[in-house]
Coordinates of C-alpha atoms in Angstrom, one line a residue:
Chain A
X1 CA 183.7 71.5 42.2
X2 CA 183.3 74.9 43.1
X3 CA 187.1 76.9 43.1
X4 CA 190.3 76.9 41.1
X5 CA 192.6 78.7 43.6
X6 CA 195.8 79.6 41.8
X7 CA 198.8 80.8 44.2
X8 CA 200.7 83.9 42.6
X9 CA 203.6 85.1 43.3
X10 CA 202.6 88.2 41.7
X11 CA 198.9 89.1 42.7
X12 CA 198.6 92.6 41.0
X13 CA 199.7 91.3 38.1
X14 CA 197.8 88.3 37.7
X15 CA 195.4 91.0 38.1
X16 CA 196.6 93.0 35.2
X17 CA 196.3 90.2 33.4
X18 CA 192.4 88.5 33.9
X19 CA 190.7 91.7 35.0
X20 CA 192.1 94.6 33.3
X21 CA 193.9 92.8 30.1
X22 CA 191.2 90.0 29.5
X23 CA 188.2 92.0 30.9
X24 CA 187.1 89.2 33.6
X25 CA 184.4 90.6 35.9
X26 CA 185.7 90.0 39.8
X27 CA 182.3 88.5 41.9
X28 CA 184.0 89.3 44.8
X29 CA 187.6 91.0 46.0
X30 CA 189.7 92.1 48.9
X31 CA 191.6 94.1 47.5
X32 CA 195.1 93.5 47.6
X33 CA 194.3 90.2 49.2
X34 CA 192.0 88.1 47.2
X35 CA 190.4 88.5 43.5
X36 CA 187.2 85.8 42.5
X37 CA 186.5 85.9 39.0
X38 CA 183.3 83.8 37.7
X39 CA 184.6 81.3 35.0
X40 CA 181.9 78.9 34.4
X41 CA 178.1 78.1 35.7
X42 CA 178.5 78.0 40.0
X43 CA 182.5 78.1 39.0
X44 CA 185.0 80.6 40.4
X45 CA 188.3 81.1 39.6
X46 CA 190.6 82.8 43.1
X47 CA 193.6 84.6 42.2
X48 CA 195.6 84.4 45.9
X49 CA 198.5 85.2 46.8
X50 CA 201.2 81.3 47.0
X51 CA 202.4 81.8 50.0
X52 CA 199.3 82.9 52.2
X53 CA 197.7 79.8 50.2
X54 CA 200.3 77.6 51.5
X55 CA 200.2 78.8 54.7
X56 CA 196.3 78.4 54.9
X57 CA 197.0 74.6 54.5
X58 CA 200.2 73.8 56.4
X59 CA 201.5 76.7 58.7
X60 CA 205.0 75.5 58.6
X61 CA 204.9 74.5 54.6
X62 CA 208.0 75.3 53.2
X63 CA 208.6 77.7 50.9
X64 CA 208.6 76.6 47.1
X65 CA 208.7 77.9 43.8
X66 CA 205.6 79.7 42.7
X67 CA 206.3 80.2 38.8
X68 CA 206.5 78.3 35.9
X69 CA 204.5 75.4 34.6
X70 CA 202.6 73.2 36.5
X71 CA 201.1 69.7 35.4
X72 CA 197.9 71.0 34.8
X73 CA 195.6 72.7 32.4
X74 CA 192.2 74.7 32.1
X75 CA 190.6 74.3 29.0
X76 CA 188.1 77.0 27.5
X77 CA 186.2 75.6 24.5
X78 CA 184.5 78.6 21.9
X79 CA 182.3 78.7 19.3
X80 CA 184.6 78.7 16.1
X81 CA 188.0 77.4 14.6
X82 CA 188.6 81.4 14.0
X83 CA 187.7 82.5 17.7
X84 CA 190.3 80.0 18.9
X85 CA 193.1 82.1 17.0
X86 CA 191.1 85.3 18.3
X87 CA 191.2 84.4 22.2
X88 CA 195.2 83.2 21.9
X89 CA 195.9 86.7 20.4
X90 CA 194.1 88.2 23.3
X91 CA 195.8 86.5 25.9
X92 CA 198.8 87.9 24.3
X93 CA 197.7 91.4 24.4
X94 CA 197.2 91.1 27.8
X95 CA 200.5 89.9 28.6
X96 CA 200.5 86.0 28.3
X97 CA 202.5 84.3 26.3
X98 CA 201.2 82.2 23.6
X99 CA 202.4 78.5 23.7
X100 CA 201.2 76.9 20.8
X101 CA 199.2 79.0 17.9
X102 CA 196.4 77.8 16.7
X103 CA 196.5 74.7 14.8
X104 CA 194.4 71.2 14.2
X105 CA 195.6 69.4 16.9
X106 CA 195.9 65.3 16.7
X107 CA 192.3 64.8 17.6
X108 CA 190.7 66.4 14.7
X109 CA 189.9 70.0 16.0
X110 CA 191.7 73.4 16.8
X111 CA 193.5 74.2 19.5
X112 CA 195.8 76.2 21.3
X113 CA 197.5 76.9 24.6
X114 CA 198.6 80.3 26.4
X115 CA 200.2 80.7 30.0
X116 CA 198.9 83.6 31.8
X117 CA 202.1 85.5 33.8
X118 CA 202.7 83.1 36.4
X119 CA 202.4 80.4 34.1
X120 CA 199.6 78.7 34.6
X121 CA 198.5 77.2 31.0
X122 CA 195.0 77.7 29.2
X123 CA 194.5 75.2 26.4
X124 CA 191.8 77.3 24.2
X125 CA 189.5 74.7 21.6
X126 CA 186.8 74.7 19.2
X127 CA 185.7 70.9 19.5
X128 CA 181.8 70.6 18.1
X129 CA 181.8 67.0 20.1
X130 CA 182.0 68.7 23.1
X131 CA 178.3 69.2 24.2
X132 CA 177.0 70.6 27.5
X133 CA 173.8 68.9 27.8
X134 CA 170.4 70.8 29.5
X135 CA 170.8 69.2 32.5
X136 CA 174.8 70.5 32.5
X137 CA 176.2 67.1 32.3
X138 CA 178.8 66.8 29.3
X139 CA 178.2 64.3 25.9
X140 CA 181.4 63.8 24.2
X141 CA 181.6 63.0 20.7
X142 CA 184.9 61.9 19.5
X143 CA 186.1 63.3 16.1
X144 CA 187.9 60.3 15.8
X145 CA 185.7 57.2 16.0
X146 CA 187.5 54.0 15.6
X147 CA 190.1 55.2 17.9
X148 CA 188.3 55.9 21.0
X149 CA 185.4 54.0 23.0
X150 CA 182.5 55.3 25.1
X151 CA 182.4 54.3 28.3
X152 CA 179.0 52.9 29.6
X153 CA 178.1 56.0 31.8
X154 CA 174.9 53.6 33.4
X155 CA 176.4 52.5 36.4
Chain B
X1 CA 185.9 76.9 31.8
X2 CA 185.0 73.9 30.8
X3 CA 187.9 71.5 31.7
X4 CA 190.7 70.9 34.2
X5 CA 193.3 68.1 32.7
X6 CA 195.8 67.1 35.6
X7 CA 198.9 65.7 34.3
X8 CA 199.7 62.6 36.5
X9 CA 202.5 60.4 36.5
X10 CA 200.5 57.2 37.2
X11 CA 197.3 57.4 35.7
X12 CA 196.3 53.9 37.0
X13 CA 197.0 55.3 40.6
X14 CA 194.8 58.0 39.8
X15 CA 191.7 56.4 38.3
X16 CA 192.0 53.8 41.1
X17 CA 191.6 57.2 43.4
X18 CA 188.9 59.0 42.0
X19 CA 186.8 56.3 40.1
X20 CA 187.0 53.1 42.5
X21 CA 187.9 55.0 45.6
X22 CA 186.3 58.6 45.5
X23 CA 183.6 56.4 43.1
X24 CA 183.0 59.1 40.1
X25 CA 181.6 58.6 37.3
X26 CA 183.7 58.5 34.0
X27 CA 181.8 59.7 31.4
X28 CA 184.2 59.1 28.7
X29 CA 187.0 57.3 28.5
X30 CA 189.8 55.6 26.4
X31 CA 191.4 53.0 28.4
X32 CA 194.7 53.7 29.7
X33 CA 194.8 56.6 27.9
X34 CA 192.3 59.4 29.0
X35 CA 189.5 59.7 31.6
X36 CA 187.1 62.3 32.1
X37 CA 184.9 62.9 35.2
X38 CA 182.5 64.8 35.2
X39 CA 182.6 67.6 38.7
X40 CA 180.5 70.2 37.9
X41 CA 177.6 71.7 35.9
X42 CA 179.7 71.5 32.2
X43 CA 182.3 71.0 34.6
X44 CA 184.8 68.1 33.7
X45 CA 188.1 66.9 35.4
X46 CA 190.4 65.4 32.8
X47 CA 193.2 63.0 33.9
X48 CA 195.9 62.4 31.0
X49 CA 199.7 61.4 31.2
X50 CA 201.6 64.2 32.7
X51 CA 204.1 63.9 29.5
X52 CA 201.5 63.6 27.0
X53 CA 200.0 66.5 28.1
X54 CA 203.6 68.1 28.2
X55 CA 204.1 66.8 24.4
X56 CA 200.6 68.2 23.3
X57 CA 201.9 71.9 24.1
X58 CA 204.7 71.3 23.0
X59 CA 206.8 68.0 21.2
X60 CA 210.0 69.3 22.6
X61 CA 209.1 69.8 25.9
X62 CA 211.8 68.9 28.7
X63 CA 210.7 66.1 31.1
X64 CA 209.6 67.8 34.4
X65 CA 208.8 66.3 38.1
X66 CA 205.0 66.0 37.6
X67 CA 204.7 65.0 41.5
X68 CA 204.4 67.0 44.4
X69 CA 202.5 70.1 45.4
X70 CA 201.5 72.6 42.6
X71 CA 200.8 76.1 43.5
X72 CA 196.9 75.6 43.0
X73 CA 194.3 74.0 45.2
X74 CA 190.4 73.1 44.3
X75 CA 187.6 73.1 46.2
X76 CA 184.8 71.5 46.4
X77 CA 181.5 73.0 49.0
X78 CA 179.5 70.4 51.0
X79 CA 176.3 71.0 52.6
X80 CA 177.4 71.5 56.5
X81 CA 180.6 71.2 58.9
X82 CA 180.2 66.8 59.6
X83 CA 181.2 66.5 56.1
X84 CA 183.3 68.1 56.0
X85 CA 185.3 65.5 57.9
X86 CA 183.5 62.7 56.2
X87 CA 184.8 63.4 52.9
X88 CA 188.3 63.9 54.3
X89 CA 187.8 60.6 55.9
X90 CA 186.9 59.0 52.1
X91 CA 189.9 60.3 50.9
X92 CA 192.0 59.2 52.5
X93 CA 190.8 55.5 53.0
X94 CA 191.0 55.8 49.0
X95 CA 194.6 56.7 49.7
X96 CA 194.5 60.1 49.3
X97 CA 196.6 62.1 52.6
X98 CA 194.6 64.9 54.4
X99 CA 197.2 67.4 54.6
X100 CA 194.8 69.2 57.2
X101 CA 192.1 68.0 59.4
X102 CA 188.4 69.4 59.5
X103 CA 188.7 72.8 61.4
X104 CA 187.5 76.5 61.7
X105 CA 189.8 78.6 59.5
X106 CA 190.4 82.0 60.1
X107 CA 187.8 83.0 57.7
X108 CA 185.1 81.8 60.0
X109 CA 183.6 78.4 57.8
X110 CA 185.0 75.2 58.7
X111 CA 187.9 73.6 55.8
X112 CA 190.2 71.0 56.0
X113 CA 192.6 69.5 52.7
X114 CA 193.7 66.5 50.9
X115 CA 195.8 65.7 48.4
X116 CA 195.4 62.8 46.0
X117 CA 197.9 60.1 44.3
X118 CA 200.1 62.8 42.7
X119 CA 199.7 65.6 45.1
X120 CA 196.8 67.9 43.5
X121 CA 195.4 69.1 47.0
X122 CA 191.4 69.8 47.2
X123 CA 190.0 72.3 50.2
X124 CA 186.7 70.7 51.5
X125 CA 184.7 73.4 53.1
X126 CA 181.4 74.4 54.6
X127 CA 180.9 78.2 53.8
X128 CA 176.9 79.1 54.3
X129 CA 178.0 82.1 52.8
X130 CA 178.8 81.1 49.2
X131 CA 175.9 81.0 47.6
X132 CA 175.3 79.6 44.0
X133 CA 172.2 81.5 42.6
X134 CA 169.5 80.1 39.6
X135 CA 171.6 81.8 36.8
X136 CA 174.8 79.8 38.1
X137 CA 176.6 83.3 39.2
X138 CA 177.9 82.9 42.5
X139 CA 177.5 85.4 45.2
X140 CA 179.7 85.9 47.9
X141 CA 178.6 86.6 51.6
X142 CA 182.0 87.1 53.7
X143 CA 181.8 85.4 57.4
X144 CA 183.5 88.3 58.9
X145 CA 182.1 91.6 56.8
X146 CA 184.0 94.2 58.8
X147 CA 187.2 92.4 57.0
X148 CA 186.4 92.4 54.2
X149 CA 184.6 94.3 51.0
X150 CA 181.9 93.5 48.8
X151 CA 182.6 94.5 44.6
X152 CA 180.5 96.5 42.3
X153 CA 179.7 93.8 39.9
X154 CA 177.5 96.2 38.0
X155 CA 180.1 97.7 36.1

């Protein structure tokens, strides 16, 4: 995958919020228009405007509601149970709202989740099973053994 | 980013759509439960239970429609304009519905969109003009440059 395309109903200050609150370097913008932000290794995050982006797919879409939760997270994983509490506070400083502080979740490692102004929700985690291999494929390492299984990956 | 958890209402109908139909690879999994595909370089797509997910953020969370367009799309880049009708084809013989067919958008690069199961809707596109360098940043060349303009990412 190469894009996450969130539709705003508020592009300046989705801006406000990723650029100028959390410090995320746009790649590429058209101003007013279009922001890219570079959120992982050949990953890009667009900030759009909802109802140009509903338009691009069906000229006649209806509109619909462009705020408040969706059934869907991004996940950021960092280096330490404190830097978990660290980003969360961040977020907040930059105008999102924390949704759940930091706190062992029920898989064995801290976690937390913040929505950014249009609501789109960011679980932030420090889970040492989660390893990005050389090659960029991902090993994961449960914390809890005898509840989960490993999936033959061989065929 | 590291992850992208869509919260579906029938994860059976998913997994059916992405693993046996779309044929990716789980590289963990706890049946029933959890699967995670992997989509890009430390990339994974995580499908849970929409109100699992809703109850990990938050144990009192009201039920909410987890069907149905979301104001988001992802994309995914393939390698020239045939495919991208090919993989709209896939998709939808592994009952996806392509919400548009393979055309010229108005940004110049041929797109088209489908939506799985529960409605999360991918862009398929051939843009020569996205370019994914050795480092992983991306770099954007617009198809129409009198449109559009090119960032300072030095700063």
């Amino acid at each position: 995958m190469d894009i996450i395309t969130l539709g705003l109903p508020d592009l300046a200050a989705a801006r406000r919020f990723y650029v100028d609150g959390l410090g995320w370097n746009p790649i590429f913008e058209v101003p007013g228009d279009i922001v890219f932000l570079q959120i992982g290794h050949g990953l890009v995050l667009g900030l759009w405007h909802a109802d140009e982006m509903e338009r691009d797919i069906d000229p006649n879409a209806p509109a619909r509601p462009a705020t408040g939760p969706v059934p869907m997270t991004l996940a950021h994983n960092v280096g330490s149970d404190a830097e978990v509490g660290e980003v969360l506070a961040r977020a907040e400083q930059a105008g999102g709202t924390v949704l759940k502080a930091a706190q062992r979740g029920e898989v064995g490692f801290v976690h937390g989740f913040f929505a950014d102004p249009a609501g789109f929700r960011w679980e932030v985690a420090h889970n040492p099973g989660w390893v990005i291999n050389a090659d960029g494929t991902v090993s994961i390492e449960p914390a809890e053994p005898a509840a989960v299984e490993q999936v033959d990956n061989a065929g």
